[in-house]
mmCIF file of C-alpha atoms in Angstrom:
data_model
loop_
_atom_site.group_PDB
_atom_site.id
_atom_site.type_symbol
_atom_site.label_atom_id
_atom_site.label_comp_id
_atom_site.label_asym_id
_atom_site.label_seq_id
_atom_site.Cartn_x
_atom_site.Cartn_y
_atom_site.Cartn_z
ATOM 1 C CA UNK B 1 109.307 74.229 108.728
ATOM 2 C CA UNK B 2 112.357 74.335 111.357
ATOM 3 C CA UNK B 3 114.637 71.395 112.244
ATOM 4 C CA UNK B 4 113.559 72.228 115.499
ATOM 5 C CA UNK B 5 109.690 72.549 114.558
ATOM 6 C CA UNK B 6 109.983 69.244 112.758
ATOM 7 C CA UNK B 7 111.287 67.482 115.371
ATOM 8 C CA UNK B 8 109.000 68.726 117.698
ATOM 9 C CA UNK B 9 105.665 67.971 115.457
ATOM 10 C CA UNK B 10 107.524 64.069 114.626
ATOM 11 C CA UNK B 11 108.227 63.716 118.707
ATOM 12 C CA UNK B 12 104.524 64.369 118.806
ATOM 13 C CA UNK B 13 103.509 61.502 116.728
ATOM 14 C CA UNK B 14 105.057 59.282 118.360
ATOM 15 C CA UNK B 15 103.619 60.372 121.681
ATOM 16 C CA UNK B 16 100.523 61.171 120.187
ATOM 17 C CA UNK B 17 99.698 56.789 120.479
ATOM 18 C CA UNK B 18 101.068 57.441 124.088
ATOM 19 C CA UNK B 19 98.557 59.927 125.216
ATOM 20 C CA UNK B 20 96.041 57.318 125.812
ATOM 21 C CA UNK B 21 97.783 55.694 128.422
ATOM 22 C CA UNK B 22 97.956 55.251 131.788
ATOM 23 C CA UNK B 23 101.174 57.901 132.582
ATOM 24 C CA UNK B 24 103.999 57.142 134.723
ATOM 25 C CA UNK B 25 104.288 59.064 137.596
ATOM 26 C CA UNK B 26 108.049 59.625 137.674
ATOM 27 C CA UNK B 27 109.263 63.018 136.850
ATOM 28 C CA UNK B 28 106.703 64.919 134.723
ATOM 29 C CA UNK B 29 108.943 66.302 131.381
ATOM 30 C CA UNK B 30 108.240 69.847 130.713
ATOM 31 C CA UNK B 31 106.902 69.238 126.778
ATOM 32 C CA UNK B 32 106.316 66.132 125.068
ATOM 33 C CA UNK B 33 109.890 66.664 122.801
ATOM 34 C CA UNK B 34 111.481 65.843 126.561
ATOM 35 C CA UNK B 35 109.249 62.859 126.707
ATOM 36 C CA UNK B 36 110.339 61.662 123.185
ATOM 37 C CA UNK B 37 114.413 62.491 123.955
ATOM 38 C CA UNK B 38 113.846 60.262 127.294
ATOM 39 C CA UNK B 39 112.730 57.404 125.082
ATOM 40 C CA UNK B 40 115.714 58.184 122.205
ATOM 41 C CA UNK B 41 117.958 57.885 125.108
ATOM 42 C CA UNK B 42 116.394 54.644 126.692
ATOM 43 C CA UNK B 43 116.456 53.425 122.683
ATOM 44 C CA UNK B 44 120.468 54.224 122.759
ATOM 45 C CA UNK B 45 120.827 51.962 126.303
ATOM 46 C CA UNK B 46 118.927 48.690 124.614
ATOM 47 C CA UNK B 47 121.335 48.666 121.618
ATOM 48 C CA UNK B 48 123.853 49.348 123.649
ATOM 49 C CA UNK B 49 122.658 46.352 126.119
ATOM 50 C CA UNK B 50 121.704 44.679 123.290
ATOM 51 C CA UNK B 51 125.286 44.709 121.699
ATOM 52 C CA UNK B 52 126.546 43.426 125.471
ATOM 53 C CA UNK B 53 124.298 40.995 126.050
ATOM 54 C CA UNK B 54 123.496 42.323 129.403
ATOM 55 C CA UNK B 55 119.759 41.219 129.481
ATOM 56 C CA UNK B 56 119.845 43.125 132.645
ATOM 57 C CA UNK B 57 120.628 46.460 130.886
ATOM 58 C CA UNK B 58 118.033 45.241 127.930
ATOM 59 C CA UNK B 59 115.306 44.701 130.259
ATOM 60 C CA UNK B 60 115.867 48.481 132.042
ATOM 61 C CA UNK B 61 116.168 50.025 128.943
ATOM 62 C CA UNK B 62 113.021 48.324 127.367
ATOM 63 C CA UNK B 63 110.998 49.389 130.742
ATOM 64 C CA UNK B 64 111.876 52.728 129.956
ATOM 65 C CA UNK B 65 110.184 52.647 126.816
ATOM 66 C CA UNK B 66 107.285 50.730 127.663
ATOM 67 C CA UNK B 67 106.255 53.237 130.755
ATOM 68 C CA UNK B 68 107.719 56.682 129.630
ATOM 69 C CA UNK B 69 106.937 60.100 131.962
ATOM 70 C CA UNK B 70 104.179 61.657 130.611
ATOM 71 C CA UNK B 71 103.367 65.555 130.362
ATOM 72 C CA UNK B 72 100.844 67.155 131.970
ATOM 73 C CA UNK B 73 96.817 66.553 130.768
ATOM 74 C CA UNK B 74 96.339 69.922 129.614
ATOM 75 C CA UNK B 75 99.059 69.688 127.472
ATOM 76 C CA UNK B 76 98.611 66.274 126.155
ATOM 77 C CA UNK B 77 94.814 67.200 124.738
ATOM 78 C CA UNK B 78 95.901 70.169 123.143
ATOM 79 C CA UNK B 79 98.538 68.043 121.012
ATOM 80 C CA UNK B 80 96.002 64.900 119.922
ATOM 81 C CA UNK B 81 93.275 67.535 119.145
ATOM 82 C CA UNK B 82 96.038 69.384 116.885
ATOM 83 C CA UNK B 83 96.261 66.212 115.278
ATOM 84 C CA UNK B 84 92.690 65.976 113.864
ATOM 85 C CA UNK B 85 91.767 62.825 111.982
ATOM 86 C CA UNK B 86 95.557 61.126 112.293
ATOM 87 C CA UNK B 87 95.504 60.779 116.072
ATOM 88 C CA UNK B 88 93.300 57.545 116.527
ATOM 89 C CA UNK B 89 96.477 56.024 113.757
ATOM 90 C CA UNK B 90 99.481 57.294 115.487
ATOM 91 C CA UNK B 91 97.433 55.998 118.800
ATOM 92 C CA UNK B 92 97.765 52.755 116.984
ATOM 93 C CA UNK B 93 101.327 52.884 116.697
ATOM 94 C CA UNK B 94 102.104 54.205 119.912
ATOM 95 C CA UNK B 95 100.339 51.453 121.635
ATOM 96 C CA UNK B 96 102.080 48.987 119.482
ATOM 97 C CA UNK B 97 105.071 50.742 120.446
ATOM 98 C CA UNK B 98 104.494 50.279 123.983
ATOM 99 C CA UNK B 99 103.387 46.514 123.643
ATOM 100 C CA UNK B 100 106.978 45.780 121.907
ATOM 101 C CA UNK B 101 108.765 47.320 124.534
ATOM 102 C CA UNK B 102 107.450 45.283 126.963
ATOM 103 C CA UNK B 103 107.281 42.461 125.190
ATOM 104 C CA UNK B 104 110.968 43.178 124.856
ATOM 105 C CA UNK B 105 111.979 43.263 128.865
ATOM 106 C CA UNK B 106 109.657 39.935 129.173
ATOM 107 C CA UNK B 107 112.164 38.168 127.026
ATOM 108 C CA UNK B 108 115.543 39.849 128.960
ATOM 109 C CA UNK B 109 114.062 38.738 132.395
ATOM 110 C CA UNK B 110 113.885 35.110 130.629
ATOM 111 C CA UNK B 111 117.320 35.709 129.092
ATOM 112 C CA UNK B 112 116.099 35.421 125.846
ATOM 113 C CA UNK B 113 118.249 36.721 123.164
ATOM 114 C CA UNK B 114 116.456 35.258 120.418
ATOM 115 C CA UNK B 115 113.551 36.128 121.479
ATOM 116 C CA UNK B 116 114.767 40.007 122.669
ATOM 117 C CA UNK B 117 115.623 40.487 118.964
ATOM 118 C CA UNK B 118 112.679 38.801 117.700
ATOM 119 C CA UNK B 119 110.636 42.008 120.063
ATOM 120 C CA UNK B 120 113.547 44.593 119.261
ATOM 121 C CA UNK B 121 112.832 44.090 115.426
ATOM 122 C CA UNK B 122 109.355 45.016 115.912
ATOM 123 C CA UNK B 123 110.027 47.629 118.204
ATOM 124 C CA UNK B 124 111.907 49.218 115.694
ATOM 125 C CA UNK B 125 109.709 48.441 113.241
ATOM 126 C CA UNK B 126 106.771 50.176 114.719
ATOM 127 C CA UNK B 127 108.836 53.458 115.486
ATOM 128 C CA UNK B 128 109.985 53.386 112.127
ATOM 129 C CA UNK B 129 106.188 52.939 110.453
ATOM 130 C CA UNK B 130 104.981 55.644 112.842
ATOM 131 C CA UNK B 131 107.809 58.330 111.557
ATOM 132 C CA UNK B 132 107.370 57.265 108.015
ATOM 133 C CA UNK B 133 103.388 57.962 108.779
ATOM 134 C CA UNK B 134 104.192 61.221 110.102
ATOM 135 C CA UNK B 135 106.806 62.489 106.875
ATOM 136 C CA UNK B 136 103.560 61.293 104.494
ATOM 137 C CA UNK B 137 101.062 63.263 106.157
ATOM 138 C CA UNK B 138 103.192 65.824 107.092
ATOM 139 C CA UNK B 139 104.590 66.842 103.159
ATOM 140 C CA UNK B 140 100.614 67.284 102.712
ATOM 141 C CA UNK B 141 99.795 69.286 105.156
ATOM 142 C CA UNK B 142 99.709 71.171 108.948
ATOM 143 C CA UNK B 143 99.072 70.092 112.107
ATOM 144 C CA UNK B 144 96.848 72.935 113.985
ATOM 145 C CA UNK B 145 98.324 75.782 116.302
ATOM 146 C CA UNK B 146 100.152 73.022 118.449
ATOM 147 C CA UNK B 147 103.057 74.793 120.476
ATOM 148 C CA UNK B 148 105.153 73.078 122.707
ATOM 149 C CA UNK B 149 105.353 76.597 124.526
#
């Protein structure tokens, strides 16, 4: 596969535990690889605020995580029924994702650094389970007629 199929297919996964979710109504991305580049960006910001201290910047950043844009309906069934059995787990882990985030810009409005990296670490955590999901399932097989197109 691609670079650029694999990283559409793993931005998938992620947002695959998203789908289930009540979407933000903020700009509607065009594919669900924009919707995973808006959260690597708000990712970048929290380190970043993170690194500052700037619980302001933390709690923003985290927000933007918790509540991403969504794509269209349409387009968000086709992609969990191309993932067959896996969706309900990468739901999981998208959900958890979305719990740490907030749980994340609850401790910034507190000022909280302790706890902020206490909810960062499992942030991260969870991101990094779901992606390490996605590489074992994916080195076994395909994922459907999915397109992003």
């Amino acid at each position: 596969m691609a670079v650029a199929g694999t990283r559409k297919v793993r931005a998938g996964w992620l947002l695959a535990g998203l789908l289930s979710l009540p979407a933000s109504h903020a700009e509607e991305p065009e594919t669900m690889n924009d919707v995973m580049r808006g959260i690597e960006v708000a990712m970048m910001a929290l380190n970043a605020g993170m690194m500052r201290g700037d619980f302001s910047a933390i709690r923003a950043s985290a927000l933007r995580i918790a509540r991403p844009p969504m794509v269209s309906s349409p387009k968000r069934l086709g992609f969990m029924e191309s993932l067959g059995p896996y969706g309900q787990h990468v739901g999981g882990l998208g959900r958890e994702m979305l719990q740490s985030a907030e749980a994340v810009a609850l401790r910034a409005e507190y000022g909280d650094m302790r706890g902020v990296t206490r909810r960062y670490t499992q942030l991260f955590q969870t991101c990094m389970d779901c992606h390490a999901f996605f590489q074992a399932v994916r080195s076994r097989q395909t994922f459907g007629q999915y397109s992003e197109r």
